[in-house]
PDB file of C-alpha atoms in Angstrom:
ATOM      1  CA  UNK A   1      -8.904  -3.301  13.733  1.00 97.00           C
ATOM      2  CA  UNK A   2      -8.908  -0.575  11.111  1.00 98.00           C
ATOM      3  CA  UNK A   3     -10.250  -1.161   7.595  1.00 98.00           C
ATOM      4  CA  UNK A   4      -8.832   0.515   4.495  1.00 98.00           C
ATOM      5  CA  UNK A   5      -9.781   0.242   0.821  1.00 98.00           C
ATOM      6  CA  UNK A   6      -7.126  -0.904  -1.649  1.00 98.00           C
ATOM      7  CA  UNK A   7      -7.596  -0.784  -5.430  1.00 98.00           C
ATOM      8  CA  UNK A   8      -5.726  -2.177  -8.453  1.00 97.00           C
ATOM      9  CA  UNK A   9      -6.374   0.349 -11.247  1.00 97.00           C
ATOM     10  CA  UNK A  10      -3.955  -1.282 -13.704  1.00 97.00           C
ATOM     11  CA  UNK A  11      -6.656  -3.911 -14.243  1.00 96.00           C
ATOM     12  CA  UNK A  12      -8.817  -1.231 -15.853  1.00 95.00           C
ATOM     13  CA  UNK A  13     -10.041   1.984 -14.241  1.00 96.00           C
ATOM     14  CA  UNK A  14     -10.424   5.645 -15.041  1.00 96.00           C
ATOM     15  CA  UNK A  15      -9.701   8.450 -12.608  1.00 97.00           C
ATOM     16  CA  UNK A  16     -13.443   9.077 -12.254  1.00 97.00           C
ATOM     17  CA  UNK A  17     -14.002   5.464 -11.177  1.00 97.00           C
ATOM     18  CA  UNK A  18     -11.262   5.751  -8.560  1.00 98.00           C
ATOM     19  CA  UNK A  19     -12.737   9.027  -7.344  1.00 98.00           C
ATOM     20  CA  UNK A  20     -16.139   7.358  -6.927  1.00 98.00           C
ATOM     21  CA  UNK A  21     -14.617   4.556  -4.839  1.00 98.00           C
ATOM     22  CA  UNK A  22     -12.579   6.982  -2.727  1.00 98.00           C
ATOM     23  CA  UNK A  23     -15.617   9.176  -2.018  1.00 98.00           C
ATOM     24  CA  UNK A  24     -17.742   6.120  -1.222  1.00 98.00           C
ATOM     25  CA  UNK A  25     -15.045   4.857   1.164  1.00 98.00           C
ATOM     26  CA  UNK A  26     -14.793   8.247   2.837  1.00 98.00           C
ATOM     27  CA  UNK A  27     -18.564   8.555   3.256  1.00 98.00           C
ATOM     28  CA  UNK A  28     -18.791   4.994   4.597  1.00 98.00           C
ATOM     29  CA  UNK A  29     -16.207   5.593   7.298  1.00 98.00           C
ATOM     30  CA  UNK A  30     -13.117   3.755   6.047  1.00 98.00           C
ATOM     31  CA  UNK A  31      -9.809   5.065   7.315  1.00 98.00           C
ATOM     32  CA  UNK A  32      -7.937   5.224   4.002  1.00 98.00           C
ATOM     33  CA  UNK A  33      -8.013   4.767   0.242  1.00 98.00           C
ATOM     34  CA  UNK A  34      -4.903   3.175  -1.230  1.00 98.00           C
ATOM     35  CA  UNK A  35      -4.015   2.128  -4.735  1.00 98.00           C
ATOM     36  CA  UNK A  36      -1.368   0.009  -6.404  1.00 98.00           C
ATOM     37  CA  UNK A  37       1.437   1.541  -8.456  1.00 98.00           C
ATOM     38  CA  UNK A  38       1.497  -0.447 -11.703  1.00 98.00           C
ATOM     39  CA  UNK A  39       1.558   0.470 -15.380  1.00 97.00           C
ATOM     40  CA  UNK A  40       0.431  -2.850 -16.874  1.00 97.00           C
ATOM     41  CA  UNK A  41      -2.550  -5.138 -16.353  1.00 96.00           C
ATOM     42  CA  UNK A  42      -2.115  -8.659 -15.017  1.00 95.00           C
ATOM     43  CA  UNK A  43      -3.833 -11.854 -16.087  1.00 92.00           C
ATOM     44  CA  UNK A  44      -6.757 -11.797 -18.498  1.00 88.00           C
ATOM     45  CA  UNK A  45      -7.849  -8.209 -17.812  1.00 91.00           C
ATOM     46  CA  UNK A  46      -7.828  -5.794 -20.744  1.00 92.00           C
ATOM     47  CA  UNK A  47      -6.446  -2.932 -18.676  1.00 94.00           C
ATOM     48  CA  UNK A  48      -8.582  -0.481 -20.625  1.00 95.00           C
ATOM     49  CA  UNK A  49      -8.731   2.501 -20.716  1.00 95.00           C
ATOM     50  CA  UNK A  50      -5.061   2.206 -19.740  1.00 95.00           C
ATOM     51  CA  UNK A  51      -2.921   2.842 -16.677  1.00 94.00           C
ATOM     52  CA  UNK A  52      -3.333   5.809 -14.381  1.00 96.00           C
ATOM     53  CA  UNK A  53      -0.313   7.116 -12.485  1.00 97.00           C
ATOM     54  CA  UNK A  54      -0.516   6.522  -8.749  1.00 98.00           C
ATOM     55  CA  UNK A  55       0.703   9.889  -7.553  1.00 98.00           C
ATOM     56  CA  UNK A  56      -1.212  11.862 -10.179  1.00 98.00           C
ATOM     57  CA  UNK A  57      -4.317  10.042  -8.964  1.00 98.00           C
ATOM     58  CA  UNK A  58      -3.585  10.766  -5.319  1.00 98.00           C
ATOM     59  CA  UNK A  59      -2.935  14.437  -6.065  1.00 98.00           C
ATOM     60  CA  UNK A  60      -6.406  14.679  -7.609  1.00 98.00           C
ATOM     61  CA  UNK A  61      -8.020  12.804  -4.737  1.00 98.00           C
ATOM     62  CA  UNK A  62      -6.216  15.036  -2.259  1.00 98.00           C
ATOM     63  CA  UNK A  63      -8.318  17.946  -3.530  1.00 98.00           C
ATOM     64  CA  UNK A  64     -11.569  15.996  -3.942  1.00 98.00           C
ATOM     65  CA  UNK A  65     -11.717  14.306  -0.530  1.00 98.00           C
ATOM     66  CA  UNK A  66     -11.478  15.819   2.920  1.00 98.00           C
ATOM     67  CA  UNK A  67     -10.922  13.169   5.598  1.00 98.00           C
ATOM     68  CA  UNK A  68      -9.746   9.840   4.232  1.00 98.00           C
ATOM     69  CA  UNK A  69      -6.036   9.065   4.196  1.00 98.00           C
ATOM     70  CA  UNK A  70      -4.374   8.365   0.862  1.00 99.00           C
ATOM     71  CA  UNK A  71      -1.440   6.194  -0.145  1.00 98.00           C
ATOM     72  CA  UNK A  72       0.215   3.491  -2.212  1.00 98.00           C
ATOM     73  CA  UNK A  73       0.693  -0.255  -1.837  1.00 97.00           C
ATOM     74  CA  UNK A  74       3.391  -0.084  -3.084  1.00 97.00           C
ATOM     75  CA  UNK A  75       5.104   2.631  -5.120  1.00 98.00           C
ATOM     76  CA  UNK A  76       7.802   0.955  -7.227  1.00 98.00           C
ATOM     77  CA  UNK A  77      11.237   2.374  -6.500  1.00 97.00           C
ATOM     78  CA  UNK A  78      12.194   1.570 -10.107  1.00 98.00           C
ATOM     79  CA  UNK A  79       9.653   4.068 -11.442  1.00 97.00           C
ATOM     80  CA  UNK A  80      10.986   7.256  -9.874  1.00 97.00           C
ATOM     81  CA  UNK A  81      14.121   8.964  -8.623  1.00 98.00           C
ATOM     82  CA  UNK A  82      14.075   9.494  -4.855  1.00 98.00           C
ATOM     83  CA  UNK A  83      14.509  13.286  -4.921  1.00 98.00           C
ATOM     84  CA  UNK A  84      11.601  13.942  -7.291  1.00 98.00           C
ATOM     85  CA  UNK A  85       9.501  11.339  -5.461  1.00 98.00           C
ATOM     86  CA  UNK A  86      10.134  13.114  -2.149  1.00 98.00           C
ATOM     87  CA  UNK A  87       9.019  16.381  -3.773  1.00 98.00           C
ATOM     88  CA  UNK A  88       5.885  14.776  -5.247  1.00 98.00           C
ATOM     89  CA  UNK A  89       4.784  13.081  -2.027  1.00 98.00           C
ATOM     90  CA  UNK A  90       5.463  16.224   0.024  1.00 98.00           C
ATOM     91  CA  UNK A  91       3.375  18.273  -2.408  1.00 98.00           C
ATOM     92  CA  UNK A  92       0.477  15.803  -2.317  1.00 98.00           C
ATOM     93  CA  UNK A  93       0.725  15.840   1.470  1.00 98.00           C
ATOM     94  CA  UNK A  94       0.348  19.615   1.345  1.00 98.00           C
ATOM     95  CA  UNK A  95      -2.549  19.334  -1.119  1.00 98.00           C
ATOM     96  CA  UNK A  96      -4.339  16.891   1.188  1.00 98.00           C
ATOM     97  CA  UNK A  97      -3.737  18.772   4.413  1.00 98.00           C
ATOM     98  CA  UNK A  98      -1.450  16.049   5.744  1.00 98.00           C
ATOM     99  CA  UNK A  99      -3.254  12.818   4.780  1.00 98.00           C
ATOM    100  CA  UNK A 100      -0.631  11.011   2.681  1.00 98.00           C
ATOM    101  CA  UNK A 101       1.268   7.772   3.351  1.00 98.00           C
ATOM    102  CA  UNK A 102       4.072   6.371   1.195  1.00 98.00           C
ATOM    103  CA  UNK A 103       4.170   2.637   0.646  1.00 98.00           C
ATOM    104  CA  UNK A 104       7.284   1.775  -1.343  1.00 98.00           C
ATOM    105  CA  UNK A 105       8.985  -1.405  -2.548  1.00 98.00           C
ATOM    106  CA  UNK A 106      11.613  -2.677  -4.940  1.00 98.00           C
ATOM    107  CA  UNK A 107       9.270  -3.156  -7.884  1.00 97.00           C
ATOM    108  CA  UNK A 108       8.734  -6.731  -9.084  1.00 97.00           C
ATOM    109  CA  UNK A 109       6.686  -6.851 -12.307  1.00 98.00           C
ATOM    110  CA  UNK A 110       9.241  -7.104 -15.073  1.00 97.00           C
ATOM    111  CA  UNK A 111       6.765  -6.969 -17.978  1.00 97.00           C
ATOM    112  CA  UNK A 112       5.524  -3.486 -17.077  1.00 97.00           C
ATOM    113  CA  UNK A 113       9.082  -2.198 -17.140  1.00 98.00           C
ATOM    114  CA  UNK A 114       9.628  -3.638 -20.609  1.00 98.00           C
ATOM    115  CA  UNK A 115       6.277  -2.285 -21.800  1.00 97.00           C
ATOM    116  CA  UNK A 116       7.139   1.297 -20.833  1.00 97.00           C
ATOM    117  CA  UNK A 117      10.913   1.438 -21.214  1.00 98.00           C
ATOM    118  CA  UNK A 118      11.779   1.376 -17.509  1.00 98.00           C
ATOM    119  CA  UNK A 119      15.110  -0.198 -16.443  1.00 98.00           C
ATOM    120  CA  UNK A 120      14.637  -3.325 -14.334  1.00 98.00           C
ATOM    121  CA  UNK A 121      17.827  -4.369 -12.519  1.00 98.00           C
ATOM    122  CA  UNK A 122      18.329  -7.702 -10.784  1.00 98.00           C
ATOM    123  CA  UNK A 123      16.689  -8.131  -7.370  1.00 97.00           C
ATOM    124  CA  UNK A 124      19.858  -7.491  -5.371  1.00 97.00           C
ATOM    125  CA  UNK A 125      20.424  -4.155  -7.070  1.00 98.00           C
ATOM    126  CA  UNK A 126      16.755  -3.252  -6.687  1.00 98.00           C
ATOM    127  CA  UNK A 127      17.069  -3.772  -2.926  1.00 98.00           C
ATOM    128  CA  UNK A 128      20.244  -1.663  -2.888  1.00 98.00           C
ATOM    129  CA  UNK A 129      18.450   1.102  -4.752  1.00 98.00           C
ATOM    130  CA  UNK A 130      15.412   0.904  -2.480  1.00 98.00           C
ATOM    131  CA  UNK A 131      17.618   1.257   0.590  1.00 98.00           C
ATOM    132  CA  UNK A 132      19.258   4.368  -0.872  1.00 98.00           C
ATOM    133  CA  UNK A 133      15.864   5.771  -1.888  1.00 98.00           C
ATOM    134  CA  UNK A 134      14.606   5.401   1.663  1.00 98.00           C
ATOM    135  CA  UNK A 135      17.691   7.163   3.009  1.00 98.00           C
ATOM    136  CA  UNK A 136      17.284  10.041   0.554  1.00 98.00           C
ATOM    137  CA  UNK A 137      13.525  10.472   0.936  1.00 98.00           C
ATOM    138  CA  UNK A 138      13.562  10.414   4.729  1.00 98.00           C
ATOM    139  CA  UNK A 139      16.699  12.542   4.813  1.00 98.00           C
ATOM    140  CA  UNK A 140      15.149  15.230   2.637  1.00 98.00           C
ATOM    141  CA  UNK A 141      11.928  15.329   4.644  1.00 98.00           C
ATOM    142  CA  UNK A 142      13.598  15.286   8.056  1.00 98.00           C
ATOM    143  CA  UNK A 143      16.306  17.886   7.360  1.00 98.00           C
ATOM    144  CA  UNK A 144      15.499  20.958   9.483  1.00 97.00           C
ATOM    145  CA  UNK A 145      14.291  24.003   7.590  1.00 94.00           C
ATOM    146  CA  UNK A 146      17.175  26.230   6.540  1.00 96.00           C
ATOM    147  CA  UNK A 147      19.678  23.372   6.481  1.00 98.00           C
ATOM    148  CA  UNK A 148      20.891  21.311   3.532  1.00 98.00           C
ATOM    149  CA  UNK A 149      21.015  17.572   2.934  1.00 98.00           C
ATOM    150  CA  UNK A 150      23.841  15.461   1.527  1.00 98.00           C
ATOM    151  CA  UNK A 151      24.010  11.737   0.852  1.00 98.00           C
ATOM    152  CA  UNK A 152      27.019   9.829  -0.485  1.00 98.00           C
ATOM    153  CA  UNK A 153      25.032   7.141  -2.281  1.00 97.00           C
ATOM    154  CA  UNK A 154      26.256   4.793  -4.990  1.00 98.00           C
ATOM    155  CA  UNK A 155      23.108   5.174  -7.072  1.00 98.00           C
ATOM    156  CA  UNK A 156      21.600   8.425  -5.798  1.00 98.00           C
ATOM    157  CA  UNK A 157      24.282  10.821  -4.504  1.00 98.00           C
ATOM    158  CA  UNK A 158      22.838  14.077  -3.199  1.00 98.00           C
ATOM    159  CA  UNK A 159      24.810  17.251  -2.581  1.00 98.00           C
ATOM    160  CA  UNK A 160      23.803  20.552  -0.996  1.00 98.00           C
ATOM    161  CA  UNK A 161      20.060  19.984  -1.373  1.00 98.00           C
ATOM    162  CA  UNK A 162      17.779  22.594   0.206  1.00 98.00           C
ATOM    163  CA  UNK A 163      15.532  19.631   1.106  1.00 98.00           C
ATOM    164  CA  UNK A 164      12.352  21.353   0.012  1.00 98.00           C
ATOM    165  CA  UNK A 165       9.392  21.220  -0.039  1.00 98.00           C
ATOM    166  CA  UNK A 166       8.465  19.962   3.394  1.00 98.00           C
ATOM    167  CA  UNK A 167       5.420  17.760   3.922  1.00 98.00           C
ATOM    168  CA  UNK A 168       2.692  18.890   6.293  1.00 98.00           C
ATOM    169  CA  UNK A 169       3.158  15.829   8.505  1.00 98.00           C
ATOM    170  CA  UNK A 170       6.191  16.139  10.721  1.00 95.00           C
ATOM    171  CA  UNK A 171       8.755  14.812  10.841  1.00 93.00           C
ATOM    172  CA  UNK A 172       7.417  13.094   7.704  1.00 97.00           C
ATOM    173  CA  UNK A 173       4.493  11.142   6.257  1.00 98.00           C
ATOM    174  CA  UNK A 174       4.273   7.512   7.379  1.00 98.00           C
ATOM    175  CA  UNK A 175       6.317   5.026   5.346  1.00 98.00           C
ATOM    176  CA  UNK A 176       5.028   1.522   4.650  1.00 98.00           C
ATOM    177  CA  UNK A 177       7.254  -1.400   3.731  1.00 98.00           C
ATOM    178  CA  UNK A 178       6.267  -5.011   3.314  1.00 98.00           C
ATOM    179  CA  UNK A 179       6.758  -8.428   1.805  1.00 97.00           C
ATOM    180  CA  UNK A 180       7.954 -11.891   2.773  1.00 97.00           C
ATOM    181  CA  UNK A 181      11.699 -11.440   2.222  1.00 96.00           C
ATOM    182  CA  UNK A 182      13.396 -13.158   5.191  1.00 96.00           C
ATOM    183  CA  UNK A 183      16.469 -10.939   5.660  1.00 95.00           C
ATOM    184  CA  UNK A 184      16.726  -7.551   3.948  1.00 97.00           C
ATOM    185  CA  UNK A 185      13.015  -6.812   4.148  1.00 98.00           C
ATOM    186  CA  UNK A 186      12.881  -7.054   7.968  1.00 98.00           C
ATOM    187  CA  UNK A 187      16.085  -5.022   8.325  1.00 98.00           C
ATOM    188  CA  UNK A 188      14.809  -2.221   6.077  1.00 98.00           C
ATOM    189  CA  UNK A 189      11.452  -2.223   7.839  1.00 98.00           C
ATOM    190  CA  UNK A 190      13.072  -1.984  11.255  1.00 98.00           C
ATOM    191  CA  UNK A 191      15.103   1.000  10.140  1.00 98.00           C
ATOM    192  CA  UNK A 192      12.623   2.969   8.045  1.00 98.00           C
ATOM    193  CA  UNK A 193       9.037   1.712   8.267  1.00 98.00           C
ATOM    194  CA  UNK A 194       6.204   3.142  10.324  1.00 98.00           C
ATOM    195  CA  UNK A 195       4.008   0.282   9.133  1.00 98.00           C
ATOM    196  CA  UNK A 196       4.774  -3.244   7.942  1.00 98.00           C
ATOM    197  CA  UNK A 197       2.341  -4.781   5.469  1.00 98.00           C
ATOM    198  CA  UNK A 198       1.895  -8.338   4.218  1.00 98.00           C
ATOM    199  CA  UNK A 199      -0.128  -8.783   1.025  1.00 97.00           C
ATOM    200  CA  UNK A 200      -2.145 -11.947   0.361  1.00 97.00           C
ATOM    201  CA  UNK A 201      -0.465 -14.307   2.812  1.00 97.00           C
ATOM    202  CA  UNK A 202      -1.822 -16.816   5.317  1.00 97.00           C
ATOM    203  CA  UNK A 203      -2.225 -16.283   9.035  1.00 97.00           C
ATOM    204  CA  UNK A 204       0.713 -18.617   9.679  1.00 97.00           C
ATOM    205  CA  UNK A 205       2.977 -16.702   7.282  1.00 98.00           C
ATOM    206  CA  UNK A 206       1.842 -13.460   8.891  1.00 98.00           C
ATOM    207  CA  UNK A 207       2.898 -14.676  12.329  1.00 98.00           C
ATOM    208  CA  UNK A 208       6.300 -15.809  11.054  1.00 98.00           C
ATOM    209  CA  UNK A 209       7.138 -12.623   9.135  1.00 98.00           C
ATOM    210  CA  UNK A 210       5.885 -10.269  11.820  1.00 98.00           C
ATOM    211  CA  UNK A 211       8.215 -12.077  14.223  1.00 98.00           C
ATOM    212  CA  UNK A 212      11.180 -11.596  11.864  1.00 98.00           C
ATOM    213  CA  UNK A 213      10.473  -7.869  11.684  1.00 98.00           C
ATOM    214  CA  UNK A 214      10.080  -7.613  15.451  1.00 98.00           C
ATOM    215  CA  UNK A 215      13.429  -9.359  15.888  1.00 98.00           C
ATOM    216  CA  UNK A 216      15.044  -6.947  13.432  1.00 98.00           C
ATOM    217  CA  UNK A 217      13.645  -4.030  15.446  1.00 98.00           C
ATOM    218  CA  UNK A 218      15.108  -5.418  18.655  1.00 98.00           C
ATOM    219  CA  UNK A 219      18.515  -5.799  16.989  1.00 98.00           C
ATOM    220  CA  UNK A 220      18.698  -2.032  16.428  1.00 98.00           C
ATOM    221  CA  UNK A 221      17.138  -1.151  19.805  1.00 98.00           C
ATOM    222  CA  UNK A 222      13.823  -0.109  18.280  1.00 98.00           C
ATOM    223  CA  UNK A 223      10.655  -0.929  20.205  1.00 98.00           C
ATOM    224  CA  UNK A 224       8.466  -3.083  17.899  1.00 97.00           C
ATOM    225  CA  UNK A 225       5.426  -1.561  19.576  1.00 96.00           C
ATOM    226  CA  UNK A 226       6.141   1.583  17.578  1.00 96.00           C
ATOM    227  CA  UNK A 227       5.455  -0.266  14.316  1.00 98.00           C
ATOM    228  CA  UNK A 228       1.955  -0.661  12.836  1.00 98.00           C
ATOM    229  CA  UNK A 229       1.170  -4.134  11.465  1.00 98.00           C
ATOM    230  CA  UNK A 230      -1.177  -4.810   8.558  1.00 98.00           C
ATOM    231  CA  UNK A 231      -2.369  -7.241   5.903  1.00 98.00           C
ATOM    232  CA  UNK A 232      -3.874  -6.814   2.452  1.00 98.00           C
ATOM    233  CA  UNK A 233      -6.496  -9.369   1.383  1.00 98.00           C
ATOM    234  CA  UNK A 234      -8.889  -9.629  -1.540  1.00 98.00           C
ATOM    235  CA  UNK A 235     -12.497  -8.892  -0.598  1.00 98.00           C
ATOM    236  CA  UNK A 236     -15.577 -10.855  -1.684  1.00 98.00           C
ATOM    237  CA  UNK A 237     -18.392 -10.225   0.776  1.00 98.00           C
ATOM    238  CA  UNK A 238     -22.075 -10.899   0.175  1.00 98.00           C
ATOM    239  CA  UNK A 239     -25.320 -11.081   2.111  1.00 97.00           C
ATOM    240  CA  UNK A 240     -25.957 -14.645   0.946  1.00 97.00           C
ATOM    241  CA  UNK A 241     -24.306 -17.375  -1.087  1.00 97.00           C
ATOM    242  CA  UNK A 242     -25.757 -16.159  -4.379  1.00 98.00           C
ATOM    243  CA  UNK A 243     -24.318 -12.678  -3.871  1.00 98.00           C
ATOM    244  CA  UNK A 244     -20.946 -14.117  -2.830  1.00 98.00           C
ATOM    245  CA  UNK A 245     -20.860 -16.288  -5.945  1.00 98.00           C
ATOM    246  CA  UNK A 246     -21.811 -13.363  -8.187  1.00 98.00           C
ATOM    247  CA  UNK A 247     -19.062 -11.188  -6.744  1.00 98.00           C
ATOM    248  CA  UNK A 248     -16.484 -13.959  -7.054  1.00 98.00           C
ATOM    249  CA  UNK A 249     -17.414 -14.531 -10.702  1.00 97.00           C
ATOM    250  CA  UNK A 250     -17.134 -10.805 -11.404  1.00 96.00           C
ATOM    251  CA  UNK A 251     -13.433 -10.914 -10.462  1.00 96.00           C
ATOM    252  CA  UNK A 252     -12.711 -14.305 -12.045  1.00 95.00           C
ATOM    253  CA  UNK A 253     -12.367 -16.255  -8.784  1.00 96.00           C
ATOM    254  CA  UNK A 254     -14.139 -19.095  -6.966  1.00 96.00           C
ATOM    255  CA  UNK A 255     -15.866 -18.598  -3.598  1.00 96.00           C
ATOM    256  CA  UNK A 256     -14.129 -21.567  -1.944  1.00 96.00           C
ATOM    257  CA  UNK A 257     -10.694 -20.387  -3.075  1.00 96.00           C
ATOM    258  CA  UNK A 258     -11.410 -16.861  -1.852  1.00 97.00           C
ATOM    259  CA  UNK A 259     -12.605 -18.164   1.497  1.00 96.00           C
ATOM    260  CA  UNK A 260      -9.266 -19.922   1.871  1.00 95.00           C
ATOM    261  CA  UNK A 261      -6.980 -17.172   0.577  1.00 94.00           C
ATOM    262  CA  UNK A 262      -8.868 -13.923   1.089  1.00 96.00           C
ATOM    263  CA  UNK A 263     -11.759 -12.317   2.940  1.00 97.00           C
ATOM    264  CA  UNK A 264     -14.788 -14.017   1.443  1.00 97.00           C
ATOM    265  CA  UNK A 265     -18.228 -14.986   2.641  1.00 98.00           C
ATOM    266  CA  UNK A 266     -21.013 -13.370   4.584  1.00 98.00           C
ATOM    267  CA  UNK A 267     -20.274 -10.416   6.860  1.00 98.00           C
ATOM    268  CA  UNK A 268     -20.096 -12.845   9.791  1.00 98.00           C
ATOM    269  CA  UNK A 269     -17.532 -14.992   7.963  1.00 98.00           C
ATOM    270  CA  UNK A 270     -15.457 -11.932   7.082  1.00 98.00           C
ATOM    271  CA  UNK A 271     -15.500 -10.757  10.701  1.00 98.00           C
ATOM    272  CA  UNK A 272     -14.302 -14.188  11.844  1.00 98.00           C
ATOM    273  CA  UNK A 273     -11.528 -14.256   9.244  1.00 97.00           C
ATOM    274  CA  UNK A 274     -10.343 -10.773  10.195  1.00 98.00           C
ATOM    275  CA  UNK A 275     -10.280 -11.921  13.809  1.00 98.00           C
ATOM    276  CA  UNK A 276      -7.732 -14.597  12.945  1.00 98.00           C
ATOM    277  CA  UNK A 277      -5.414 -11.964  11.485  1.00 98.00           C
ATOM    278  CA  UNK A 278      -5.960  -9.792  14.542  1.00 98.00           C
ATOM    279  CA  UNK A 279      -4.821 -12.696  16.715  1.00 98.00           C
ATOM    280  CA  UNK A 280      -1.683 -12.877  14.542  1.00 97.00           C
ATOM    281  CA  UNK A 281      -0.923  -9.246  15.394  1.00 98.00           C
ATOM    282  CA  UNK A 282      -2.471  -7.369  12.480  1.00 98.00           C
ATOM    283  CA  UNK A 283      -3.958  -3.956  13.284  1.00 98.00           C
ATOM    284  CA  UNK A 284      -5.111  -2.891   9.823  1.00 98.00           C
ATOM    285  CA  UNK A 285      -6.646  -4.726   6.899  1.00 98.00           C
ATOM    286  CA  UNK A 286      -6.440  -3.368   3.364  1.00 98.00           C
ATOM    287  CA  UNK A 287      -9.509  -4.693   1.535  1.00 98.00           C
ATOM    288  CA  UNK A 288      -8.513  -5.320  -2.077  1.00 98.00           C
ATOM    289  CA  UNK A 289     -11.569  -4.233  -4.059  1.00 98.00           C
ATOM    290  CA  UNK A 290     -11.214  -5.536  -7.604  1.00 97.00           C
ATOM    291  CA  UNK A 291     -14.682  -4.712  -8.979  1.00 97.00           C
ATOM    292  CA  UNK A 292     -14.584  -0.941  -8.745  1.00 97.00           C
ATOM    293  CA  UNK A 293     -18.153  -0.583 -10.013  1.00 96.00           C
ATOM    294  CA  UNK A 294     -19.518  -2.551  -7.035  1.00 98.00           C
ATOM    295  CA  UNK A 295     -19.848   0.212  -4.477  1.00 98.00           C
ATOM    296  CA  UNK A 296     -22.580  -1.781  -2.730  1.00 98.00           C
ATOM    297  CA  UNK A 297     -19.928  -4.208  -1.453  1.00 98.00           C
ATOM    298  CA  UNK A 298     -17.916  -1.322   0.011  1.00 98.00           C
ATOM    299  CA  UNK A 299     -21.030  -0.042   1.771  1.00 98.00           C
ATOM    300  CA  UNK A 300     -22.057  -3.541   2.951  1.00 98.00           C
ATOM    301  CA  UNK A 301     -18.731  -4.114   4.708  1.00 98.00           C
ATOM    302  CA  UNK A 302     -18.893  -0.666   6.296  1.00 98.00           C
ATOM    303  CA  UNK A 303     -22.418  -1.314   7.589  1.00 98.00           C
ATOM    304  CA  UNK A 304     -22.159  -4.943   8.724  1.00 98.00           C
ATOM    305  CA  UNK A 305     -18.467  -5.758   9.270  1.00 98.00           C
ATOM    306  CA  UNK A 306     -16.823  -2.559  10.483  1.00 98.00           C
ATOM    307  CA  UNK A 307     -19.083  -2.086  13.566  1.00 97.00           C
ATOM    308  CA  UNK A 308     -18.098  -5.583  14.810  1.00 95.00           C
ATOM    309  CA  UNK A 309     -14.366  -4.793  14.777  1.00 94.00           C
TER     310      UNK A 309
END
């Protein structure tokens, strides 16, 4: 089981805070640092000092880290055109020496689109656009050097593109898709995803959705063993009950609720909980770290949970 750090900067974080978490995660031995792609806070958070752009952040981290992998859970397809996004991700991959992964989804948070003047189509159209974005992005990256790329899309037609720049990773950086959609999500994952991720769902829901994606792979003659399987879960780990309670209060949650819905408790409890997801087929856990100032928690999990996995 591989552990990765996952942050939600829209709740309030500067670039320097994210850099501190990424460097701490790298030094502690985590495999990756991921961040959300949102422009508006959620719930009671102030969001101050304001949103930071996901790919601007990752470009900076690409130059200020050396080993840890970097990516998004999930870039909103509504925020960017697929051609420019392919260019951006390829450039950050070059800047990092080949450490980038692209998690991408339809986009779901309507209020952030209204707040920043971003069109927000109905869900069916957002899925249609995401499917075309995936075709364009992968097509641009996988086009052999010296050849051009064309795509007769409804929303994103491409003609005579030189398909540059190329990412360092060949044939392309890993693509992550995810979510609980019962039909289109599994089909898109089977066709395009290197990793399938489920955020904040139960073990039972994990089993059911992983099976849907595996079935979709079989339908197109893809071996499901070639897919990586992962979950994202909120983290609240402490050495004793007082520390667990303090960390839960810092993120506005209750320890009992977090034990039921996330990864909460002592290191031994967290190891046991992760084991249940491993039995469901998960190979990676993205630890959602909401208190970005609490680097001690990141180090605690690395020291007392990671060696047991």
